[in-house]
Coordinates of C-alpha atoms in Angstrom, one line a residue:
M1 CA -16.5 12.6 9.8
E2 CA -14.0 10.4 11.6
I3 CA -10.2 10.2 11.0
T4 CA -8.4 7.2 12.4
L5 CA -4.7 6.2 12.8
S6 CA -3.2 3.0 14.0
F7 CA 0.4 1.6 14.0
T8 CA 2.0 -1.7 13.3
Q9 CA 5.8 -2.2 13.7
D10 CA 6.7 0.0 10.8
Q11 CA 3.4 0.9 9.1
A12 CA 0.8 3.6 10.0
G13 CA -2.6 4.2 8.4
G14 CA -6.3 4.4 8.8
S15 CA -9.2 6.4 7.4
A16 CA -8.6 10.0 6.4
G17 CA -12.4 10.8 6.5
C18 CA -13.3 9.5 3.1
N19 CA -10.4 7.4 1.8
G20 CA -8.1 4.9 3.5
Y21 CA -4.5 5.9 3.7
G22 CA -1.2 4.4 4.9
G23 CA 2.5 4.2 4.6
S24 CA 5.8 3.5 6.3
Y25 CA 6.9 5.5 9.4
S26 CA 9.9 5.7 11.7
A27 CA 10.2 7.2 15.1
N28 CA 12.8 7.4 17.9
A29 CA 13.0 8.0 21.6
D30 CA 13.9 11.7 21.0
G31 CA 10.5 12.4 19.5
E32 CA 11.6 12.5 15.9
F33 CA 9.0 11.1 13.4
S34 CA 8.8 10.7 9.7
T35 CA 6.7 9.0 7.0
T36 CA 7.5 7.6 3.6
D37 CA 5.6 6.0 0.7
I38 CA 2.3 7.5 1.8
F39 CA -0.6 6.2 -0.3
N40 CA -4.4 6.6 -0.3
T41 CA -7.4 5.4 -2.1
E42 CA -9.2 7.8 -4.5
M43 CA -12.9 7.7 -3.7
A44 CA -15.0 10.9 -3.8
C45 CA -17.3 11.6 -0.9
E46 CA -20.0 14.3 -0.8
E47 CA -20.9 14.4 2.9
P48 CA -20.1 16.3 5.0
A49 CA -19.8 19.2 2.6
N50 CA -16.1 19.9 3.2
V51 CA -14.9 16.4 3.7
M52 CA -12.5 16.3 0.8
D53 CA -10.9 19.6 1.8
L54 CA -10.5 18.4 5.4
E55 CA -9.0 15.1 4.1
S56 CA -6.6 16.8 1.8
T57 CA -5.4 19.1 4.7
Y58 CA -5.1 16.1 7.1
L59 CA -3.0 14.0 4.6
E60 CA -0.7 17.0 3.9
L61 CA -0.1 17.6 7.6
F62 CA 0.4 13.8 8.4
S63 CA 2.8 13.3 5.5
H64 CA 5.0 16.2 6.6
A65 CA 5.0 15.5 10.4
T66 CA 8.5 15.5 11.8
R67 CA 7.9 15.2 15.6
Y68 CA 5.6 13.3 18.0
S69 CA 4.8 13.5 21.7
I70 CA 2.4 11.7 24.0
V71 CA 0.6 13.9 26.5
D72 CA -2.2 12.7 28.8
D73 CA -2.8 9.6 26.7
Q74 CA -3.0 11.8 23.5
L75 CA -0.6 11.4 20.6
E76 CA 0.4 14.7 19.0
L77 CA 2.1 15.0 15.5
G78 CA 3.5 18.2 14.2
G79 CA 6.0 19.6 11.8
A80 CA 8.5 22.5 11.7
E81 CA 6.8 24.1 8.7
S82 CA 3.3 24.3 10.1
S83 CA 1.8 25.7 13.3
K84 CA -1.0 23.1 13.2
T85 CA -0.8 20.0 15.3
L86 CA -2.6 16.7 14.8
V87 CA -4.0 15.4 18.1
Y88 CA -5.1 11.8 18.4
T89 CA -6.9 10.2 21.4
Q90 CA -7.7 6.6 22.1
A91 CA -10.9 5.4 20.4
G92 CA -13.9 6.3 22.5
K93 CA -12.4 9.5 24.0
Q94 CA -13.0 13.0 22.6
V95 CA -10.3 15.3 21.4
A96 CA -9.7 18.1 24.0
A97 CA -11.4 21.3 22.8
A98 CA -8.3 23.4 23.6
S99 CA -6.0 21.3 21.5
P100 CA -4.9 22.9 18.2
T101 CA -6.3 20.7 15.4
I102 CA -6.9 20.9 11.7
A103 CA -9.7 23.0 10.2
S104 CA -13.0 22.4 12.2
A105 CA -11.5 19.8 14.5
P106 CA -13.0 16.5 13.3
D107 CA -13.1 13.6 15.8
V108 CA -9.8 11.9 15.6
T109 CA -9.3 8.4 17.0
V110 CA -6.6 5.8 17.0
S111 CA -6.5 2.0 17.5
P112 CA -8.1 1.0 20.9
T113 CA -5.0 -1.1 21.7
P114 CA -2.9 1.1 23.9
E115 CA 0.4 -0.5 22.8
A116 CA -0.4 0.4 19.2
N117 CA -0.7 4.1 19.9
T118 CA 3.0 4.7 20.6
P119 CA 5.2 4.8 17.5
S120 CA 7.9 2.1 17.6
S121 CA 11.4 3.6 18.3
E122 CA 12.9 1.0 16.0
A123 CA 11.9 0.1 12.4
P124 CA 13.8 -2.2 10.1
A125 CA 15.8 -0.5 7.4
P126 CA 14.6 -1.0 3.9
S127 CA 16.5 -3.5 1.8
P128 CA 18.5 -1.8 -1.0
T129 CA 17.3 -2.6 -4.4
A130 CA 19.3 -2.4 -7.6
P131 CA 17.9 0.1 -10.2
F132 CA 16.4 -1.2 -13.4
V133 CA 18.7 -0.3 -16.3
D134 CA 17.6 -0.6 -19.9
V135 CA 20.2 -2.8 -21.5
S136 CA 18.5 -2.9 -24.9
P137 CA 21.3 -0.8 -26.6
L138 CA 23.6 -3.8 -26.0
D139 CA 21.2 -6.0 -28.1
A140 CA 21.0 -3.6 -31.1
P141 CA 21.7 -5.7 -34.3
D142 CA 24.1 -3.0 -35.6
L143 CA 26.2 -2.8 -32.4
G144 CA 29.0 -4.6 -34.2
V145 CA 30.9 -5.8 -31.2
I146 CA 30.8 -8.6 -28.7
V147 CA 29.9 -7.0 -25.3
H148 CA 32.2 -7.8 -22.4
W149 CA 30.8 -6.6 -19.1
L150 CA 30.6 -7.2 -15.3
G151 CA 26.9 -8.3 -15.3
D152 CA 24.1 -6.4 -13.6
R153 CA 26.1 -6.6 -10.3
F154 CA 29.8 -7.3 -9.7
E155 CA 31.0 -8.5 -6.3
P156 CA 34.8 -9.0 -6.3
G157 CA 35.1 -9.3 -2.5
G158 CA 38.0 -8.2 -0.3
D159 CA 38.3 -4.4 0.2
L160 CA 36.3 -3.7 -3.0
A161 CA 32.7 -2.9 -2.6
A162 CA 30.0 -4.4 -4.9
L163 CA 29.3 -2.5 -8.1
T164 CA 25.9 -2.1 -9.6
L165 CA 25.2 -1.4 -13.3
T166 CA 23.6 2.1 -13.4
S167 CA 23.7 3.3 -17.0
V168 CA 24.0 1.8 -20.5
Y169 CA 24.6 3.8 -23.7
G170 CA 24.6 2.7 -27.3
P171 CA 26.9 3.9 -30.2
A172 CA 28.1 7.4 -29.7
E173 CA 26.3 10.2 -31.6
P174 CA 28.4 12.6 -33.6
G175 CA 30.1 14.8 -31.1
G176 CA 28.9 12.8 -28.2
G177 CA 32.0 10.8 -27.4
P178 CA 35.1 9.3 -28.8
A179 CA 34.8 8.4 -32.5
D180 CA 33.6 4.8 -33.2
S181 CA 32.6 4.1 -29.6
R182 CA 30.0 1.3 -29.8
G183 CA 28.7 1.5 -26.3
E184 CA 29.4 2.5 -22.7
L185 CA 28.4 1.0 -19.4
E186 CA 28.7 2.7 -16.0
Y187 CA 29.0 0.8 -12.7
S188 CA 28.7 2.4 -9.3
V189 CA 29.1 1.8 -5.6
D190 CA 27.3 5.1 -4.9
P191 CA 24.5 5.9 -7.4
L192 CA 25.7 9.5 -7.5
A193 CA 29.1 8.6 -8.9
A194 CA 30.3 6.3 -11.6
D195 CA 33.2 4.2 -10.2
I196 CA 33.8 2.2 -13.3
K197 CA 33.1 3.1 -17.0
L198 CA 33.5 0.5 -19.7
R199 CA 33.7 1.8 -23.2
L200 CA 33.4 -0.7 -26.1
M201 CA 35.2 -0.4 -29.4
R202 CA 35.9 -2.6 -32.4
R203 CA 39.6 -3.5 -32.7
A204 CA 40.0 -2.1 -36.2
D205 CA 38.4 1.2 -35.1
W206 CA 40.6 1.3 -32.0
D207 CA 43.8 0.8 -34.1
T208 CA 42.9 3.6 -36.4
W209 CA 41.8 6.0 -33.6
A210 CA 44.9 5.3 -31.3
A211 CA 47.2 6.1 -34.2
R212 CA 46.0 9.6 -34.6
D213 CA 48.2 12.6 -33.9
P214 CA 47.8 13.6 -30.2
A215 CA 47.9 17.2 -31.3
S216 CA 44.7 16.7 -33.3
D217 CA 42.7 14.7 -30.7
D218 CA 42.7 15.8 -27.1
H219 CA 41.4 12.4 -26.0
V220 CA 44.4 10.7 -27.6
R221 CA 46.7 13.3 -26.1
I222 CA 45.5 12.6 -22.6
L223 CA 45.8 8.8 -23.1
H224 CA 49.4 9.4 -24.1
V225 CA 49.9 10.5 -20.5
F226 CA 49.4 6.8 -19.6
W227 CA 50.9 5.2 -22.7
N228 CA 54.2 6.9 -23.2
S229 CA 55.0 9.1 -20.3
L230 CA 58.1 8.4 -18.3
C231 CA 56.1 9.2 -15.2
A232 CA 53.7 6.3 -15.8
Q233 CA 53.8 2.5 -15.3
Q234 CA 52.2 -0.4 -17.1
E235 CA 51.2 -3.9 -16.0
E236 CA 50.2 -6.7 -18.4
V237 CA 47.4 -9.2 -17.3
E238 CA 46.8 -12.4 -19.2
L239 CA 43.2 -13.2 -19.9
D240 CA 41.3 -16.1 -21.3
G241 CA 41.3 -15.3 -25.0
G242 CA 43.0 -12.0 -24.7
R243 CA 45.1 -9.6 -22.5
A244 CA 44.8 -6.4 -20.6
V245 CA 47.1 -3.5 -19.8
I246 CA 46.7 -1.6 -16.5
Y247 CA 48.1 1.9 -16.5
S248 CA 49.2 4.0 -13.5
S249 CA 49.8 7.8 -13.8
Y250 CA 49.1 11.2 -12.4
Q251 CA 46.1 13.5 -12.6
A252 CA 48.3 16.5 -12.9
L253 CA 49.9 15.4 -16.2
A254 CA 46.6 16.2 -18.0
D255 CA 47.9 19.8 -18.0
P256 CA 50.3 20.2 -20.9
A257 CA 52.2 22.8 -18.9
V258 CA 53.3 20.1 -16.4
K259 CA 56.7 18.9 -17.6
E260 CA 58.0 17.0 -14.6
C261 CA 56.8 13.9 -12.8
P262 CA 54.7 14.9 -9.7
D263 CA 55.8 13.8 -6.3
G264 CA 53.9 11.1 -4.4
P265 CA 52.1 7.9 -5.4
F266 CA 50.1 7.5 -8.5
D267 CA 46.6 8.9 -8.3
R268 CA 44.9 7.9 -11.6
F269 CA 44.5 4.4 -13.0
L270 CA 42.9 2.9 -16.1
A271 CA 43.0 -0.2 -18.2
H272 CA 42.7 -1.4 -21.9
V273 CA 41.4 -4.9 -22.5
F274 CA 41.8 -6.7 -25.9
I275 CA 39.7 -9.8 -26.4
G276 CA 39.2 -11.0 -30.0
D277 CA 37.8 -8.1 -32.0
T278 CA 36.6 -6.2 -28.9
V279 CA 38.5 -3.5 -27.1
V280 CA 37.2 -2.5 -23.6
L281 CA 38.5 0.8 -22.2
V282 CA 38.2 0.9 -18.4
N283 CA 37.9 4.4 -17.1
A284 CA 39.4 6.0 -20.2
P285 CA 37.8 9.5 -20.0
H286 CA 37.3 12.3 -22.6
F287 CA 39.4 14.4 -20.2
L288 CA 40.8 13.8 -16.7
E289 CA 38.2 15.0 -14.3
P290 CA 39.2 17.1 -11.2
P291 CA 40.8 15.1 -8.5
D292 CA 38.0 15.7 -6.1
M293 CA 35.5 14.0 -8.3
P294 CA 33.9 11.1 -6.3
S295 CA 34.2 8.8 -9.3
F296 CA 38.0 8.6 -8.8
Q297 CA 38.4 8.7 -5.0
G298 CA 37.2 5.1 -4.3
A299 CA 39.1 1.8 -4.0
Y300 CA 38.6 1.0 -7.7
N301 CA 41.0 3.9 -8.6
S302 CA 43.9 1.6 -8.0
V303 CA 45.9 -1.2 -9.6
D304 CA 44.0 -3.7 -7.5
G305 CA 40.7 -2.2 -8.6
M306 CA 41.7 -2.3 -12.3
R307 CA 42.9 -5.9 -11.9
A308 CA 39.6 -7.0 -10.3
V309 CA 37.6 -5.4 -13.2
V310 CA 39.6 -6.8 -16.1
L311 CA 39.6 -10.3 -14.5
G312 CA 35.9 -10.0 -13.9
L313 CA 34.8 -9.2 -17.5
Q314 CA 32.6 -11.8 -19.1
P315 CA 31.0 -12.0 -22.6
R316 CA 27.4 -11.1 -22.6
E317 CA 24.9 -13.2 -24.4
P318 CA 22.4 -11.1 -26.5
V319 CA 18.9 -11.3 -25.2
A320 CA 16.3 -12.2 -27.9
E321 CA 13.1 -10.3 -28.0
P322 CA 10.4 -12.3 -26.3
T323 CA 7.7 -13.7 -28.6
P324 CA 4.4 -12.4 -27.2
L325 CA 1.4 -14.6 -26.9
P326 CA -1.4 -13.7 -29.4
I327 CA -4.2 -11.9 -27.5
P328 CA -7.5 -11.6 -29.3
A329 CA -8.7 -8.1 -29.8
A330 CA -11.8 -8.8 -27.9
S331 CA -9.8 -9.6 -24.8
L332 CA -7.9 -6.3 -25.1
D333 CA -11.2 -4.4 -25.6
D334 CA -12.5 -5.9 -22.3
L335 CA -9.7 -6.5 -19.9
R336 CA -12.3 -7.2 -17.2
S337 CA -12.4 -10.7 -18.6
L338 CA -8.8 -11.2 -17.4
V339 CA -9.4 -10.3 -13.7
L340 CA -11.3 -12.1 -11.0
Q341 CA -15.1 -12.1 -11.2
P342 CA -17.5 -12.4 -8.3
A343 CA -18.1 -16.1 -9.2
D344 CA -14.4 -16.7 -8.6
L345 CA -14.5 -15.5 -5.0
P346 CA -14.8 -17.6 -1.9
G347 CA -17.8 -15.8 -0.4
R348 CA -20.2 -12.9 -0.8
Y349 CA -18.5 -9.7 -1.9
G350 CA -19.9 -6.3 -2.4
D351 CA -18.7 -3.2 -4.2
D352 CA -15.9 -4.1 -6.5
G353 CA -14.4 -0.6 -6.5
C354 CA -15.2 0.2 -10.1
A355 CA -15.6 3.8 -11.1
P356 CA -19.1 5.1 -11.6
D357 CA -18.8 4.8 -15.3
G358 CA -17.9 1.2 -15.1
E359 CA -14.4 1.7 -16.6
C360 CA -12.7 0.1 -13.5
N361 CA -9.5 2.1 -14.3
T362 CA -9.1 0.2 -17.6
G363 CA -7.0 1.6 -20.4
P364 CA -3.6 2.3 -21.8
G365 CA -1.0 4.0 -19.7
T366 CA 2.5 4.1 -18.2
F367 CA 3.7 4.1 -14.6
S368 CA 4.4 7.5 -13.1
S369 CA 8.0 8.0 -12.0
E370 CA 6.9 10.2 -9.1
G371 CA 7.4 8.8 -5.7
G372 CA 10.6 6.9 -6.7
Y373 CA 9.0 4.7 -9.4
D374 CA 11.5 5.5 -12.2
D375 CA 12.7 1.9 -12.4
L376 CA 9.2 0.5 -12.7
Q377 CA 8.3 3.1 -15.3
M378 CA 11.3 2.1 -17.4
A379 CA 10.6 -1.6 -17.1
A380 CA 6.9 -1.4 -17.9
G381 CA 7.0 1.0 -20.8
E382 CA 3.5 1.3 -22.3
F383 CA 0.8 -1.2 -21.3
L384 CA -3.0 -1.8 -21.0
A385 CA -4.2 -2.6 -17.5
T386 CA -7.2 -2.9 -15.2
N387 CA -7.7 -3.6 -11.6
V388 CA -10.7 -4.3 -9.3
Q389 CA -11.1 -4.4 -5.6
Y390 CA -13.7 -6.4 -3.6
E391 CA -14.8 -6.1 0.0
H392 CA -16.6 -8.8 1.9
A393 CA -20.3 -8.1 2.0
G394 CA -20.6 -9.5 5.5
F395 CA -19.0 -6.3 7.0
S396 CA -21.4 -3.9 5.3
S397 CA -24.4 -6.0 6.5
G398 CA -23.2 -6.3 10.0
G399 CA -22.4 -10.0 9.8
T400 CA -19.3 -11.8 10.9
P401 CA -17.7 -13.7 8.0
D402 CA -15.4 -16.6 8.5
L403 CA -12.0 -14.8 8.0
S404 CA -10.1 -18.1 7.9
T405 CA -11.6 -18.8 4.4
E406 CA -13.1 -15.4 3.3
P407 CA -10.6 -12.5 3.2
P408 CA -12.1 -9.0 4.0
R409 CA -10.4 -7.6 0.9
I410 CA -9.4 -9.0 -2.4
D411 CA -7.7 -7.1 -5.2
S412 CA -7.2 -8.4 -8.8
F413 CA -5.0 -6.7 -11.4
V414 CA -3.8 -7.5 -14.9
L415 CA -1.3 -5.7 -17.2
V416 CA -0.7 -6.4 -20.9
C417 CA 2.5 -5.2 -22.3
V418 CA 2.3 -3.0 -25.5
T419 CA 5.7 -1.4 -26.2
A420 CA 9.1 -1.2 -24.5
C421 CA 7.6 -3.4 -21.8
D422 CA 9.4 -6.4 -20.2
P423 CA 7.1 -8.8 -18.3
A424 CA 10.1 -10.7 -16.8
T425 CA 11.6 -7.5 -15.4
I426 CA 8.2 -6.4 -14.0
L427 CA 7.9 -9.7 -12.2
E428 CA 11.4 -9.2 -10.7
M429 CA 10.1 -5.8 -9.4
G430 CA 6.9 -7.4 -7.9
A431 CA 7.5 -5.6 -4.6
E432 CA 7.6 -2.2 -6.4
L433 CA 4.5 -3.1 -8.4
L434 CA 2.6 -3.9 -5.1
R435 CA 3.8 -0.7 -3.5
Y436 CA 2.7 1.3 -6.5
Y437 CA -0.9 0.0 -6.0
G438 CA -0.9 0.8 -2.3
H439 CA 0.3 -2.5 -0.8
A440 CA 3.4 -1.6 1.2
D441 CA 6.4 -3.5 2.6
A442 CA 6.1 -6.5 0.3
I443 CA 8.5 -9.3 1.3
E444 CA 8.9 -12.3 -0.9
V445 CA 8.3 -15.5 1.1
E446 CA 8.4 -18.3 -1.4
T447 CA 7.7 -19.1 -5.1
A448 CA 4.1 -19.8 -6.0
A449 CA 4.4 -22.8 -8.3
D450 CA 2.4 -23.7 -11.4
I451 CA 1.1 -20.2 -12.2
G452 CA 1.9 -18.9 -15.7
D453 CA 5.6 -18.8 -16.8
A454 CA 6.8 -17.8 -13.4
A455 CA 5.3 -16.5 -10.1
R456 CA 6.2 -15.0 -6.8
L457 CA 4.4 -14.9 -3.4
Y458 CA 4.7 -12.0 -1.0
E459 CA 3.6 -10.9 2.5
T460 CA 2.6 -7.3 2.4
H461 CA 0.5 -4.7 4.2
T462 CA -2.8 -3.4 2.8
L463 CA -5.8 -1.4 4.0
V464 CA -8.7 -3.4 5.3
L465 CA -11.7 -1.4 6.4
G466 CA -9.6 1.7 6.9
Q467 CA -6.9 -0.1 9.0
V468 CA -3.5 -1.3 8.0
A469 CA -3.5 -5.1 8.0
T470 CA -1.3 -8.0 6.9
G471 CA -2.0 -9.4 3.5
H472 CA -0.6 -11.8 0.9
A473 CA 0.0 -11.3 -2.8
V474 CA 0.9 -13.4 -5.8
V475 CA 2.5 -11.7 -8.8
W476 CA 3.0 -13.8 -12.0
R477 CA 3.6 -13.5 -15.7
D478 CA 2.3 -15.4 -18.7
G479 CA 3.8 -14.2 -22.0
P480 CA 3.1 -10.4 -22.3
V481 CA 0.6 -10.6 -19.4
V482 CA 1.4 -9.7 -15.7
G483 CA -1.2 -10.7 -13.2
M484 CA -1.5 -9.8 -9.5
V485 CA -3.9 -10.9 -6.7
V486 CA -3.8 -9.5 -3.2
V487 CA -5.8 -10.8 -0.2
G488 CA -6.0 -8.6 2.9
G489 CA -6.8 -9.6 6.5
V490 CA -6.0 -13.3 6.5
T491 CA -2.6 -14.1 7.9
G492 CA -0.2 -17.1 7.9
E493 CA -0.3 -20.1 5.6
Q494 CA -4.1 -19.8 5.2
G495 CA -3.7 -16.3 3.7
Q496 CA -1.0 -17.6 1.4
Q497 CA -3.1 -20.5 0.2
I498 CA -6.1 -18.3 -0.5
A499 CA -3.9 -15.9 -2.5
I500 CA -2.4 -18.8 -4.6
E501 CA -5.8 -20.4 -5.3
L502 CA -7.3 -17.0 -6.4
A503 CA -4.2 -16.4 -8.6
R504 CA -4.8 -19.7 -10.3
S505 CA -8.4 -18.8 -10.9
Q506 CA -7.4 -15.6 -12.5
Q507 CA -4.7 -17.3 -14.6
G508 CA -7.4 -19.7 -15.9
R509 CA -9.2 -16.6 -17.2
I510 CA -6.0 -15.3 -18.8
Q511 CA -5.4 -18.7 -20.5
Q512 CA -8.9 -18.9 -21.8
A513 CA -8.6 -15.4 -23.3
T514 CA -5.1 -15.8 -24.8
G515 CA -5.1 -19.4 -25.7
S516 CA -1.8 -19.9 -23.8

């Protein structure tokens, strides 16, 4: 049994004894080390007898390593929660017998390139990604109000940070909010706090609700702290097709026992927007939250913040449900017809990675939210999918294939949406889809033209013969179908072109099956 580990600038991986593994890592000059997004293949090996137990132990220790050191040309990884240390030596050298290792001390090697054996002290920070938010409640036919919102992302500039849409709610359930609220949207600078809440109401419902006796409705009573208090101020803002009122008041006045105006500047702000038959309440709460709530400590809790929001509101166009392409039942029964076949490949390829029963991971399913895939899970809903993996036969037979035209590894994947599944959003999350299937650090490099309805091309990292290698991937959609092709081990424009040509071959199979 041999366990290997090699490093690129920000990726680490190799063979765990049976399966390939990899992921992102970071390290610094103080000896701190950490890993994220660890993935591994899922083959089952029978020899040696305890190989799967050793592999499981190794992956557990590697994924929890927090420190590294290099002693006598050996790399040592360890963690605060374990007394065991992983010891790696350059390929061709034996692990020192006195070194503490896992289980029965399997041979552990690393890349033979000395420079690759030292973790980089600097790794690029991941680019922030906006969470996927289900906005379908805003498209409900019974919503009964024109939605005015700030879009998926709002960037007012100046001293105000960008806001990202984080939550959407439909009409309030009985007891779940102010009567007759038709929807609510939350925007955040920090995902842990809602900086702006937009509540939607119909004008007629608002007029009836606002006229209620404050003694009978605590929400109305609190809003009177802004509407009628001598301690508050108002500012009118003219809008295209309507108007807004910005209110400034004090947190303390929510307590009926407070009878005098507090000292100091205003500390609580909200706005009401009236456009046609729509009323938008900006940060109008059920009750005034404690002053230390992070939601109301930011720059948006100000007159300038309210003014930026009310001027930034735009009507939202309802999104029509996509009309799915008809897919014959025979195609759904055999999704293998929608992925690359050996005849489509540019050379001799061996084991295609199917399970022993020939199922090739085909079937209905949903994405797991574990490992930070909540957004992908929400976007994909329920689907049917299959994937196959090919490795060049020249390696297993000891030959030397022409890597400029024949990639060492080719993956082909297809997903067919069933329910609550949005192919356009899945395509937008192509990098997450690649990471889910073990292809890390995907970076979009250009758009691959003329494939389906829309397509994207990525550079990524994938496992090739147990080592982390550069790869290229194309992700595209065609009606309710999402396709993906990954080639590993061919870099530059040559790798990009191979990925594009293979994606076109797979799209030809999809078109043949669906009639698109």
